PDB file of C-alpha atoms in Angstrom:
ATOM      1  CA  MET E   1     249.341  47.014 171.319  1.00 42.00           C
ATOM      2  CA  CYS E   2     252.953  47.844 170.851  1.00 41.00           C
ATOM      3  CA  ARG E   3     255.035  50.343 172.745  1.00 40.00           C
ATOM      4  CA  ALA E   4     257.633  52.285 170.862  1.00 40.00           C
ATOM      5  CA  GLN E   5     260.504  54.519 171.890  1.00 37.00           C
ATOM      6  CA  SER E   6     260.096  56.240 170.847  1.00 38.00           C
ATOM      7  CA  ARG E   7     250.497  73.652 149.271  1.00 35.00           C
ATOM      8  CA  HIS E   8     242.526  87.241 131.618  1.00 37.00           C
ATOM      9  CA  VAL E   9     242.360  86.362 128.976  1.00 34.00           C
ATOM     10  CA  PRO E  10     239.787  89.046 127.894  1.00 35.00           C
ATOM     11  CA  VAL E  11     236.619  87.675 126.419  1.00 33.00           C
ATOM     12  CA  VAL E  12     235.836  89.114 123.000  1.00 30.00           C
ATOM     13  CA  GLN E  13     232.306  90.390 122.880  1.00 35.00           C
ATOM     14  CA  CYS E  14     230.724  89.630 119.489  1.00 33.00           C
ATOM     15  CA  THR E  15     227.274  89.727 118.073  1.00 34.00           C
ATOM     16  CA  ALA E  16     226.123  86.494 116.496  1.00 35.00           C
ATOM     17  CA  LEU E  17     226.541  88.017 112.983  1.00 32.00           C
ATOM     18  CA  ALA E  18     230.034  89.363 113.674  1.00 36.00           C
ATOM     19  CA  MET E  19     231.096  86.121 115.300  1.00 34.00           C
ATOM     20  CA  ALA E  20     229.974  84.138 112.296  1.00 35.00           C
ATOM     21  CA  ALA E  21     231.749  86.554 109.941  1.00 34.00           C
ATOM     22  CA  ALA E  22     235.000  87.205 111.702  1.00 34.00           C
ATOM     23  CA  CYS E  23     235.317  86.391 115.351  1.00 36.00           C
ATOM     24  CA  GLY E  24     235.339  82.641 115.377  1.00 38.00           C
ATOM     25  CA  PRO E  25     234.674  80.824 118.644  1.00 38.00           C
ATOM     26  CA  ALA E  26     234.797  83.108 121.670  1.00 39.00           C
ATOM     27  CA  THR E  27     237.170  82.283 124.503  1.00 41.00           C
ATOM     28  CA  ALA E  28     235.191  80.991 127.479  1.00 45.00           C
ATOM     29  CA  PRO E  29     235.579  83.046 130.649  1.00 44.00           C
ATOM     30  CA  PRO E  30     237.531  81.375 133.442  1.00 42.00           C
ATOM     31  CA  PRO E  31     235.362  79.909 136.181  1.00 42.00           C
ATOM     32  CA  ALA E  32     234.864  82.244 139.073  1.00 43.00           C
ATOM     33  CA  ALA E  33     236.795  81.289 142.166  1.00 41.00           C
ATOM     34  CA  PRO E  34     234.439  79.973 144.832  1.00 45.00           C
ATOM     35  CA  ALA E  35     233.838  82.291 147.729  1.00 47.00           C
ATOM     36  CA  PRO E  36     235.579  81.457 150.993  1.00 49.00           C
ATOM     37  CA  SER E  37     233.573  79.103 153.144  1.00 54.00           C
ATOM     38  CA  ALA E  38     231.351  80.693 155.752  1.00 64.00           C
ATOM     39  CA  VAL E  39     232.813  81.027 159.235  1.00 76.00           C
ATOM     40  CA  THR E  40     230.331  79.390 161.600  1.00 85.00           C
ATOM     41  CA  TRP E  41     231.417  79.513 165.221  1.00 96.00           C
ATOM     42  CA  ILE E  42     227.949  78.608 166.550  1.00 96.00           C
ATOM     43  CA  THR E  43     226.166  75.311 166.065  1.00 96.00           C
ATOM     44  CA  PRO E  44     222.573  74.441 166.939  1.00 96.00           C
ATOM     45  CA  ALA E  45     221.991  73.167 170.447  1.00 97.00           C
ATOM     46  CA  LEU E  46     221.412  69.438 170.817  1.00 97.00           C
ATOM     47  CA  THR E  47     219.207  67.817 173.415  1.00 96.00           C
ATOM     48  CA  VAL E  48     221.198  64.897 174.793  1.00 97.00           C
ATOM     49  CA  SER E  49     220.891  63.555 178.315  1.00 96.00           C
ATOM     50  CA  GLY E  50     223.742  64.786 180.474  1.00 97.00           C
ATOM     51  CA  VAL E  51     224.938  67.288 177.869  1.00 98.00           C
ATOM     52  CA  SER E  52     224.824  71.079 178.166  1.00 98.00           C
ATOM     53  CA  TYR E  53     225.104  73.641 175.365  1.00 98.00           C
ATOM     54  CA  VAL E  54     227.268  76.674 176.039  1.00 98.00           C
ATOM     55  CA  ARG E  55     228.139  79.874 174.201  1.00 98.00           C
ATOM     56  CA  PHE E  56     231.000  82.143 175.165  1.00 98.00           C
ATOM     57  CA  ASP E  57     232.759  85.213 173.787  1.00 97.00           C
ATOM     58  CA  SER E  58     236.120  84.296 172.296  1.00 98.00           C
ATOM     59  CA  PRO E  59     238.725  87.077 172.395  1.00 97.00           C
ATOM     60  CA  THR E  60     240.723  85.391 169.643  1.00 97.00           C
ATOM     61  CA  ALA E  61     237.826  84.795 167.237  1.00 97.00           C
ATOM     62  CA  ARG E  62     236.177  88.103 168.201  1.00 95.00           C
ATOM     63  CA  ALA E  63     232.938  86.202 168.029  1.00 96.00           C
ATOM     64  CA  THR E  64     230.614  84.084 170.093  1.00 97.00           C
ATOM     65  CA  VAL E  65     231.636  80.441 170.020  1.00 98.00           C
ATOM     66  CA  SER E  66     229.580  77.408 171.011  1.00 98.00           C
ATOM     67  CA  TYR E  67     230.394  73.998 172.410  1.00 98.00           C
ATOM     68  CA  HIS E  68     228.630  71.078 174.061  1.00 98.00           C
ATOM     69  CA  VAL E  69     229.805  69.484 177.283  1.00 98.00           C
ATOM     70  CA  TYR E  70     228.936  66.209 178.967  1.00 98.00           C
ATOM     71  CA  LEU E  71     228.801  66.306 182.770  1.00 98.00           C
ATOM     72  CA  PRO E  72     229.055  62.967 184.612  1.00 98.00           C
ATOM     73  CA  PRO E  73     226.477  62.089 187.303  1.00 98.00           C
ATOM     74  CA  GLN E  74     229.043  62.791 190.004  1.00 98.00           C
ATOM     75  CA  TYR E  75     229.250  66.444 188.959  1.00 98.00           C
ATOM     76  CA  THR E  76     225.874  67.128 190.578  1.00 97.00           C
ATOM     77  CA  ALA E  77     226.123  64.480 193.271  1.00 97.00           C
ATOM     78  CA  GLU E  78     229.479  65.720 194.596  1.00 98.00           C
ATOM     79  CA  PRO E  79     229.262  69.533 194.516  1.00 97.00           C
ATOM     80  CA  THR E  80     232.764  70.181 195.865  1.00 98.00           C
ATOM     81  CA  ARG E  81     234.612  67.711 193.661  1.00 98.00           C
ATOM     82  CA  ARG E  82     236.758  68.789 190.710  1.00 98.00           C
ATOM     83  CA  PHE E  83     236.973  66.714 187.541  1.00 98.00           C
ATOM     84  CA  PRO E  84     239.369  66.066 184.672  1.00 98.00           C
ATOM     85  CA  VAL E  85     238.326  67.165 181.182  1.00 98.00           C
ATOM     86  CA  LEU E  86     238.542  65.302 177.893  1.00 98.00           C
ATOM     87  CA  TYR E  87     238.533  67.671 174.899  1.00 98.00           C
ATOM     88  CA  TRP E  88     237.013  65.821 171.943  1.00 98.00           C
ATOM     89  CA  LEU E  89     237.897  66.975 168.407  1.00 98.00           C
ATOM     90  CA  HIS E  90     235.470  65.738 165.749  1.00 98.00           C
ATOM     91  CA  GLY E  91     236.142  64.725 162.163  1.00 97.00           C
ATOM     92  CA  SER E  92     235.381  66.616 158.967  1.00 95.00           C
ATOM     93  CA  GLY E  93     231.794  67.508 158.191  1.00 93.00           C
ATOM     94  CA  GLY E  94     231.011  68.674 161.722  1.00 94.00           C
ATOM     95  CA  GLY E  95     230.636  66.962 165.043  1.00 95.00           C
ATOM     96  CA  LEU E  96     226.985  67.193 166.072  1.00 97.00           C
ATOM     97  CA  GLY E  97     226.113  63.718 164.847  1.00 96.00           C
ATOM     98  CA  GLY E  98     228.713  62.122 167.075  1.00 97.00           C
ATOM     99  CA  ILE E  99     227.751  63.761 170.346  1.00 98.00           C
ATOM    100  CA  ALA E 100     224.927  61.391 171.331  1.00 98.00           C
ATOM    101  CA  PRO E 101     226.773  58.090 170.684  1.00 97.00           C
ATOM    102  CA  LEU E 102     230.003  59.363 172.208  1.00 98.00           C
ATOM    103  CA  THR E 103     228.146  60.596 175.276  1.00 98.00           C
ATOM    104  CA  ALA E 104     226.524  57.192 175.678  1.00 98.00           C
ATOM    105  CA  TYR E 105     229.923  55.532 175.347  1.00 97.00           C
ATOM    106  CA  PHE E 106     231.688  57.670 177.938  1.00 98.00           C
ATOM    107  CA  ASP E 107     228.700  57.816 180.285  1.00 98.00           C
ATOM    108  CA  GLY E 108     228.392  54.027 180.224  1.00 97.00           C
ATOM    109  CA  ALA E 109     232.084  53.593 180.976  1.00 97.00           C
ATOM    110  CA  ILE E 110     231.909  56.038 183.884  1.00 97.00           C
ATOM    111  CA  ARG E 111     228.796  54.451 185.375  1.00 97.00           C
ATOM    112  CA  ALA E 112     230.418  51.034 185.092  1.00 96.00           C
ATOM    113  CA  GLY E 113     233.522  52.272 186.880  1.00 96.00           C
ATOM    114  CA  ARG E 114     235.784  51.556 183.910  1.00 96.00           C
ATOM    115  CA  ILE E 115     237.046  55.142 183.706  1.00 97.00           C
ATOM    116  CA  PRO E 116     237.074  57.985 186.226  1.00 97.00           C
ATOM    117  CA  PRO E 117     234.284  60.560 186.120  1.00 98.00           C
ATOM    118  CA  MET E 118     235.244  63.337 183.745  1.00 98.00           C
ATOM    119  CA  LEU E 119     233.783  66.136 181.652  1.00 98.00           C
ATOM    120  CA  VAL E 120     233.800  65.659 177.883  1.00 98.00           C
ATOM    121  CA  VAL E 121     233.941  68.913 175.914  1.00 98.00           C
ATOM    122  CA  PHE E 122     232.718  68.590 172.332  1.00 98.00           C
ATOM    123  CA  ALA E 123     234.438  71.504 170.622  1.00 98.00           C
ATOM    124  CA  ASN E 124     233.041  73.101 167.462  1.00 97.00           C
ATOM    125  CA  GLY E 125     235.701  72.637 164.785  1.00 97.00           C
ATOM    126  CA  MET E 126     233.365  73.590 161.922  1.00 96.00           C
ATOM    127  CA  ALA E 127     233.179  71.338 158.876  1.00 95.00           C
ATOM    128  CA  SER E 128     236.824  71.423 157.872  1.00 95.00           C
ATOM    129  CA  SER E 129     238.950  73.783 159.935  1.00 97.00           C
ATOM    130  CA  MET E 130     241.570  71.057 160.350  1.00 98.00           C
ATOM    131  CA  TRP E 131     241.740  72.317 163.948  1.00 98.00           C
ATOM    132  CA  ALA E 132     244.316  74.804 162.647  1.00 98.00           C
ATOM    133  CA  ASP E 133     244.769  78.546 162.566  1.00 98.00           C
ATOM    134  CA  SER E 134     244.000  79.385 158.951  1.00 98.00           C
ATOM    135  CA  LYS E 135     246.830  81.164 157.173  1.00 98.00           C
ATOM    136  CA  ASP E 136     244.668  84.193 156.361  1.00 97.00           C
ATOM    137  CA  GLY E 137     243.625  84.573 159.999  1.00 96.00           C
ATOM    138  CA  ARG E 138     239.884  84.218 159.334  1.00 96.00           C
ATOM    139  CA  VAL E 139     239.560  81.062 161.422  1.00 97.00           C
ATOM    140  CA  PRO E 140     242.064  80.918 164.297  1.00 98.00           C
ATOM    141  CA  MET E 141     240.733  77.540 165.397  1.00 98.00           C
ATOM    142  CA  GLU E 142     243.884  76.210 167.034  1.00 98.00           C
ATOM    143  CA  THR E 143     244.228  79.235 169.271  1.00 98.00           C
ATOM    144  CA  VAL E 144     240.525  79.382 170.107  1.00 98.00           C
ATOM    145  CA  VAL E 145     240.596  75.775 171.296  1.00 98.00           C
ATOM    146  CA  THR E 146     243.902  75.679 173.131  1.00 98.00           C
ATOM    147  CA  ARG E 147     243.601  79.088 174.778  1.00 97.00           C
ATOM    148  CA  ASP E 148     240.050  80.478 174.809  1.00 98.00           C
ATOM    149  CA  LEU E 149     238.085  77.248 175.149  1.00 98.00           C
ATOM    150  CA  VAL E 150     240.326  75.792 177.843  1.00 98.00           C
ATOM    151  CA  THR E 151     240.147  79.050 179.798  1.00 98.00           C
ATOM    152  CA  GLU E 152     236.358  79.153 179.396  1.00 98.00           C
ATOM    153  CA  VAL E 153     235.809  75.585 180.580  1.00 98.00           C
ATOM    154  CA  ASP E 154     238.071  75.981 183.596  1.00 98.00           C
ATOM    155  CA  ALA E 155     236.266  79.190 184.587  1.00 98.00           C
ATOM    156  CA  ARG E 156     232.736  77.853 184.133  1.00 98.00           C
ATOM    157  CA  PHE E 157     233.033  74.316 185.527  1.00 98.00           C
ATOM    158  CA  ARG E 158     234.681  72.600 188.477  1.00 98.00           C
ATOM    159  CA  THR E 159     237.645  71.224 186.615  1.00 98.00           C
ATOM    160  CA  ILE E 160     241.103  70.114 187.596  1.00 98.00           C
ATOM    161  CA  ALA E 161     242.451  73.274 186.009  1.00 98.00           C
ATOM    162  CA  THR E 162     245.988  72.071 185.429  1.00 97.00           C
ATOM    163  CA  ARG E 163     247.789  70.113 182.751  1.00 97.00           C
ATOM    164  CA  GLU E 164     247.248  66.908 184.709  1.00 96.00           C
ATOM    165  CA  GLY E 165     243.483  67.393 184.463  1.00 98.00           C
ATOM    166  CA  ARG E 166     243.288  67.716 180.665  1.00 98.00           C
ATOM    167  CA  LEU E 167     243.196  65.061 177.934  1.00 98.00           C
ATOM    168  CA  LEU E 168     242.843  65.565 174.191  1.00 98.00           C
ATOM    169  CA  GLU E 169     241.335  63.111 171.718  1.00 98.00           C
ATOM    170  CA  GLY E 170     239.962  63.204 168.183  1.00 98.00           C
ATOM    171  CA  PHE E 171     238.962  61.107 165.202  1.00 98.00           C
ATOM    172  CA  SER E 172     240.007  61.585 161.550  1.00 97.00           C
ATOM    173  CA  MET E 173     240.399  65.359 161.103  1.00 97.00           C
ATOM    174  CA  GLY E 174     240.167  65.459 164.877  1.00 98.00           C
ATOM    175  CA  GLY E 175     242.883  62.841 165.211  1.00 98.00           C
ATOM    176  CA  TYR E 176     245.114  64.993 163.037  1.00 98.00           C
ATOM    177  CA  GLY E 177     244.249  67.949 165.256  1.00 98.00           C
ATOM    178  CA  ALA E 178     244.780  66.062 168.502  1.00 98.00           C
ATOM    179  CA  ALA E 179     248.211  64.871 167.390  1.00 98.00           C
ATOM    180  CA  ARG E 180     249.349  68.352 166.398  1.00 98.00           C
ATOM    181  CA  LEU E 181     247.841  70.202 169.351  1.00 98.00           C
ATOM    182  CA  GLY E 182     248.922  67.538 171.818  1.00 98.00           C
ATOM    183  CA  MET E 183     252.541  67.931 170.750  1.00 97.00           C
ATOM    184  CA  ARG E 184     252.462  71.717 170.349  1.00 97.00           C
ATOM    185  CA  TYR E 185     250.849  72.288 173.727  1.00 97.00           C
ATOM    186  CA  ALA E 186     252.354  69.559 175.846  1.00 96.00           C
ATOM    187  CA  GLU E 187     252.396  71.957 178.776  1.00 95.00           C
ATOM    188  CA  ARG E 188     248.562  72.131 178.691  1.00 96.00           C
ATOM    189  CA  PHE E 189     247.527  68.512 178.064  1.00 97.00           C
ATOM    190  CA  ALA E 190     248.663  65.452 179.964  1.00 97.00           C
ATOM    191  CA  ALA E 191     247.726  63.043 177.171  1.00 98.00           C
ATOM    192  CA  PHE E 192     246.479  62.920 173.614  1.00 98.00           C
ATOM    193  CA  SER E 193     244.858  60.220 171.512  1.00 98.00           C
ATOM    194  CA  ALA E 194     244.829  60.312 167.701  1.00 98.00           C
ATOM    195  CA  LEU E 195     242.201  57.982 166.251  1.00 98.00           C
ATOM    196  CA  ALA E 196     242.528  57.354 162.485  1.00 97.00           C
ATOM    197  CA  GLY E 197     244.162  60.755 162.152  1.00 96.00           C
ATOM    198  CA  GLY E 198     244.628  62.510 158.855  1.00 93.00           C
ATOM    199  CA  PRO E 199     245.757  64.096 156.678  1.00 94.00           C
ATOM    200  CA  ILE E 200     249.303  63.391 157.775  1.00 92.00           C
ATOM    201  CA  ASP E 201     251.216  62.953 154.501  1.00 92.00           C
ATOM    202  CA  LEU E 202     253.387  65.914 153.537  1.00 95.00           C
ATOM    203  CA  ASP E 203     251.795  66.578 150.121  1.00 94.00           C
ATOM    204  CA  PHE E 204     248.105  66.420 151.083  1.00 95.00           C
ATOM    205  CA  ASN E 205     247.674  63.486 148.728  1.00 93.00           C
ATOM    206  CA  GLY E 206     246.240  60.868 151.031  1.00 90.00           C
ATOM    207  CA  PRO E 207     243.406  58.613 149.867  1.00 90.00           C
ATOM    208  CA  ARG E 208     240.602  60.801 151.153  1.00 87.00           C
ATOM    209  CA  ALA E 209     242.087  63.937 149.536  1.00 91.00           C
ATOM    210  CA  LEU E 210     242.643  62.191 146.217  1.00 91.00           C
ATOM    211  CA  GLY E 211     239.126  60.775 146.362  1.00 92.00           C
ATOM    212  CA  ASN E 212     237.628  64.254 146.600  1.00 93.00           C
ATOM    213  CA  PRO E 213     239.866  66.712 144.726  1.00 95.00           C
ATOM    214  CA  ALA E 214     237.361  69.598 144.962  1.00 95.00           C
ATOM    215  CA  GLU E 215     237.270  69.274 148.734  1.00 95.00           C
ATOM    216  CA  ARG E 216     241.055  69.025 148.872  1.00 96.00           C
ATOM    217  CA  ALA E 217     241.353  72.246 146.824  1.00 96.00           C
ATOM    218  CA  ARG E 218     238.869  74.053 149.047  1.00 96.00           C
ATOM    219  CA  ILE E 219     240.612  73.042 152.275  1.00 97.00           C
ATOM    220  CA  LEU E 220     244.020  73.839 150.847  1.00 97.00           C
ATOM    221  CA  ARG E 221     242.733  77.313 149.976  1.00 97.00           C
ATOM    222  CA  ASP E 222     240.635  78.069 153.058  1.00 96.00           C
ATOM    223  CA  VAL E 223     242.936  76.680 155.723  1.00 97.00           C
ATOM    224  CA  TYR E 224     246.421  76.721 154.247  1.00 98.00           C
ATOM    225  CA  GLY E 225     246.175  79.656 151.818  1.00 97.00           C
ATOM    226  CA  ASP E 226     247.088  77.450 148.843  1.00 97.00           C
ATOM    227  CA  ASP E 227     250.482  77.115 150.465  1.00 98.00           C
ATOM    228  CA  LEU E 228     251.787  73.568 150.744  1.00 97.00           C
ATOM    229  CA  GLU E 229     254.679  74.753 152.877  1.00 97.00           C
ATOM    230  CA  TYR E 230     252.226  76.075 155.460  1.00 98.00           C
ATOM    231  CA  TYR E 231     250.362  72.772 155.272  1.00 98.00           C
ATOM    232  CA  ARG E 232     253.597  70.892 155.894  1.00 97.00           C
ATOM    233  CA  LEU E 233     254.538  73.073 158.847  1.00 97.00           C
ATOM    234  CA  LEU E 234     251.307  71.996 160.533  1.00 97.00           C
ATOM    235  CA  SER E 235     251.777  68.299 159.824  1.00 97.00           C
ATOM    236  CA  PRO E 236     252.195  66.131 162.926  1.00 98.00           C
ATOM    237  CA  LEU E 237     255.172  64.578 161.141  1.00 97.00           C
ATOM    238  CA  ILE E 238     256.940  67.957 161.231  1.00 97.00           C
ATOM    239  CA  VAL E 239     255.634  69.116 164.602  1.00 97.00           C
ATOM    240  CA  ALA E 240     257.005  65.878 166.051  1.00 97.00           C
ATOM    241  CA  GLU E 241     260.559  67.065 165.391  1.00 96.00           C
ATOM    242  CA  SER E 242     260.389  70.093 167.674  1.00 95.00           C
ATOM    243  CA  PHE E 243     258.307  68.105 170.143  1.00 96.00           C
ATOM    244  CA  ALA E 244     260.955  65.399 170.402  1.00 96.00           C
ATOM    245  CA  ALA E 245     263.701  67.988 170.807  1.00 94.00           C
ATOM    246  CA  GLY E 246     261.813  69.928 173.465  1.00 90.00           C
ATOM    247  CA  ALA E 247     262.013  69.656 177.186  1.00 81.00           C
ATOM    248  CA  ALA E 248     259.594  67.836 179.439  1.00 78.00           C
ATOM    249  CA  PRO E 249     256.750  67.449 180.122  1.00 86.00           C
ATOM    250  CA  ARG E 250     255.837  64.687 177.722  1.00 92.00           C
ATOM    251  CA  PRO E 251     252.178  63.708 177.397  1.00 96.00           C
ATOM    252  CA  ARG E 252     251.006  60.155 177.202  1.00 96.00           C
ATOM    253  CA  ILE E 253     250.378  59.383 173.540  1.00 98.00           C
ATOM    254  CA  ARG E 254     248.014  56.915 171.900  1.00 98.00           C
ATOM    255  CA  ILE E 255     247.651  56.300 168.152  1.00 98.00           C
ATOM    256  CA  VAL E 256     244.800  53.994 167.092  1.00 98.00           C
ATOM    257  CA  VAL E 257     243.623  52.951 163.638  1.00 98.00           C
ATOM    258  CA  GLY E 258     241.500  50.220 162.090  1.00 97.00           C
ATOM    259  CA  MET E 259     243.358  47.831 159.846  1.00 97.00           C
ATOM    260  CA  LEU E 260     240.672  48.223 157.154  1.00 97.00           C
ATOM    261  CA  ASP E 261     240.835  52.017 157.304  1.00 97.00           C
ATOM    262  CA  GLU E 262     242.087  53.688 154.134  1.00 95.00           C
ATOM    263  CA  THR E 263     243.836  56.232 156.359  1.00 92.00           C
ATOM    264  CA  ARG E 264     245.860  53.506 158.081  1.00 96.00           C
ATOM    265  CA  PRO E 265     249.128  54.438 156.277  1.00 95.00           C
ATOM    266  CA  ALA E 266     248.914  57.906 157.865  1.00 95.00           C
ATOM    267  CA  SER E 267     248.712  56.487 161.381  1.00 97.00           C
ATOM    268  CA  VAL E 268     251.499  54.049 160.620  1.00 97.00           C
ATOM    269  CA  ALA E 269     253.633  56.915 159.317  1.00 97.00           C
ATOM    270  CA  LEU E 270     253.064  58.925 162.499  1.00 98.00           C
ATOM    271  CA  HIS E 271     253.868  55.903 164.637  1.00 98.00           C
ATOM    272  CA  GLN E 272     257.077  55.283 162.720  1.00 98.00           C
ATOM    273  CA  ARG E 273     258.049  58.946 162.930  1.00 98.00           C
ATOM    274  CA  LEU E 274     257.611  59.034 166.688  1.00 98.00           C
ATOM    275  CA  GLU E 275     259.464  55.758 166.992  1.00 98.00           C
ATOM    276  CA  ALA E 276     262.400  57.122 164.988  1.00 98.00           C
ATOM    277  CA  LEU E 277     262.484  60.231 167.187  1.00 97.00           C
ATOM    278  CA  GLY E 278     262.507  58.176 170.362  1.00 96.00           C
ATOM    279  CA  VAL E 279     259.079  59.356 171.545  1.00 97.00           C
ATOM    280  CA  VAL E 280     257.348  56.828 173.781  1.00 96.00           C
ATOM    281  CA  HIS E 281     253.797  56.097 172.669  1.00 97.00           C
ATOM    282  CA  ASP E 282     251.161  53.390 172.328  1.00 97.00           C
ATOM    283  CA  PHE E 283     250.277  52.267 168.809  1.00 98.00           C
ATOM    284  CA  ILE E 284     247.201  50.077 168.357  1.00 97.00           C
ATOM    285  CA  GLU E 285     245.984  48.586 165.090  1.00 97.00           C
ATOM    286  CA  VAL E 286     242.485  47.164 165.332  1.00 97.00           C
ATOM    287  CA  PRO E 287     241.572  44.247 163.013  1.00 96.00           C
ATOM    288  CA  GLY E 288     238.349  44.322 161.039  1.00 96.00           C
ATOM    289  CA  VAL E 289     237.570  48.022 161.458  1.00 97.00           C
ATOM    290  CA  GLY E 290     237.389  50.771 158.830  1.00 97.00           C
ATOM    291  CA  HIS E 291     236.912  54.525 159.194  1.00 96.00           C
ATOM    292  CA  ASP E 292     234.267  54.518 161.918  1.00 96.00           C
ATOM    293  CA  THR E 293     234.598  56.073 165.366  1.00 96.00           C
ATOM    294  CA  MET E 294     232.190  53.905 167.319  1.00 96.00           C
ATOM    295  CA  ALA E 295     233.258  50.705 165.578  1.00 96.00           C
ATOM    296  CA  LEU E 296     236.818  51.526 166.554  1.00 96.00           C
ATOM    297  CA  PHE E 297     235.864  52.077 170.177  1.00 96.00           C
ATOM    298  CA  GLY E 298     233.777  48.919 170.196  1.00 95.00           C
ATOM    299  CA  ALA E 299     236.600  46.797 168.837  1.00 95.00           C
ATOM    300  CA  LEU E 300     239.082  48.295 171.293  1.00 93.00           C
ATOM    301  CA  GLY E 301     236.999  47.051 174.173  1.00 90.00           C
ATOM    302  CA  GLU E 302     238.899  46.882 177.436  1.00 90.00           C
ATOM    303  CA  ARG E 303     242.046  48.213 175.808  1.00 91.00           C
ATOM    304  CA  ALA E 304     240.398  51.652 175.626  1.00 93.00           C
ATOM    305  CA  TRP E 305     240.181  52.397 179.324  1.00 94.00           C
ATOM    306  CA  ALA E 306     243.827  52.902 180.257  1.00 93.00           C
ATOM    307  CA  PHE E 307     244.132  56.102 178.225  1.00 95.00           C
ATOM    308  CA  TYR E 308     241.446  57.796 180.328  1.00 96.00           C
ATOM    309  CA  GLY E 309     243.020  56.704 183.585  1.00 93.00           C
ATOM    310  CA  GLY E 310     240.919  53.573 183.997  1.00 84.00           C
ATOM    311  CA  SER E 311     241.845  49.924 184.064  1.00 69.00           C
TER     312      SER E 311
END
C-alpha cells in the first residue's frame, strides 16, 4: 500500500432486366442504426440468505426501481441500533451474479468481527449505464442512486442517515462510478473505493473498449450521446480537478487493482492524477490478480478491512 498526497444515398430500385441492361450494381442501403437499449430499472429477485429484494418509486426515473440489500445479523438482534450502509456498484453486464459471493464475503467478515455490522445495498446499474446520467435523459442513473436510492434506504431501514454512515464501492464499471460519484458527492459519502475502475482514459480507448468496438459504440451512443466531450466531463480524471479545488469534507479514498488486470493503467492514471492534485488516498496494487472481484478481495486479505472501519 502506498499513501499519496495527494465522444442517403438513395437506393436505385431496378428490376433484374433493367439492372442488367443499364443500372449496374445497386448501392447497398446503409445499415439501420440499432435501437436504443431497453431501460430496465427492475431486476428479478434473488433468494440469498440475509438479502432482501426491494422495489421503490423513483421520482427521478419516474419508474419503479429495484435493489437488493444485505442486512447483518445484528439488524434483527438489536432492534434499536442504527447501521452504516455500503452502496455497492456492480460492473458491466449486470450485478445479480455477484450478490451471493459478495454477501458471503461481507457476512463472513462481520461475523468474524473484522468489520463493523453494516447494510450492503446492491444497486441496479443495468448492464452498462456507467452509473451516469445519460446525455439524452433516458437513464438518469447517477441521480437515481445518489438522491433517490439513498433517500429510500434511509427511510426504509435503520441507517446512520448522515454522510458519516455511508460508504461507496464498486468494481470495473462500478469502480469508475464509485470514483466519480464519491468525488462529486463528497458531502453524502464518507469514503469511496474504486476497484479496477474503468473506463478512465479521456478518449474511451482503453483495452476493454478497443477489444469490443461494437459495445464501445453502443455505450458511447446510449450513455454519452456520441459526444466525447460529455464522456470526458464525466471522467474521474476531470472530476478530480473540481474535487481537489473544493472545500471539505474529503472522503477517505481507496484505489485497488490487480497487477495482471488489463485495466491497471486506468487505476494507475487515477492514482497519479490524485497524487498530482494533492488528494490524499490509498493506492493498492495486488500481485497475481486479473480482472476478478472476488480474487481481488481474496488477495487483499487483511488489508481490506480498514476501509470499512475494521482492523
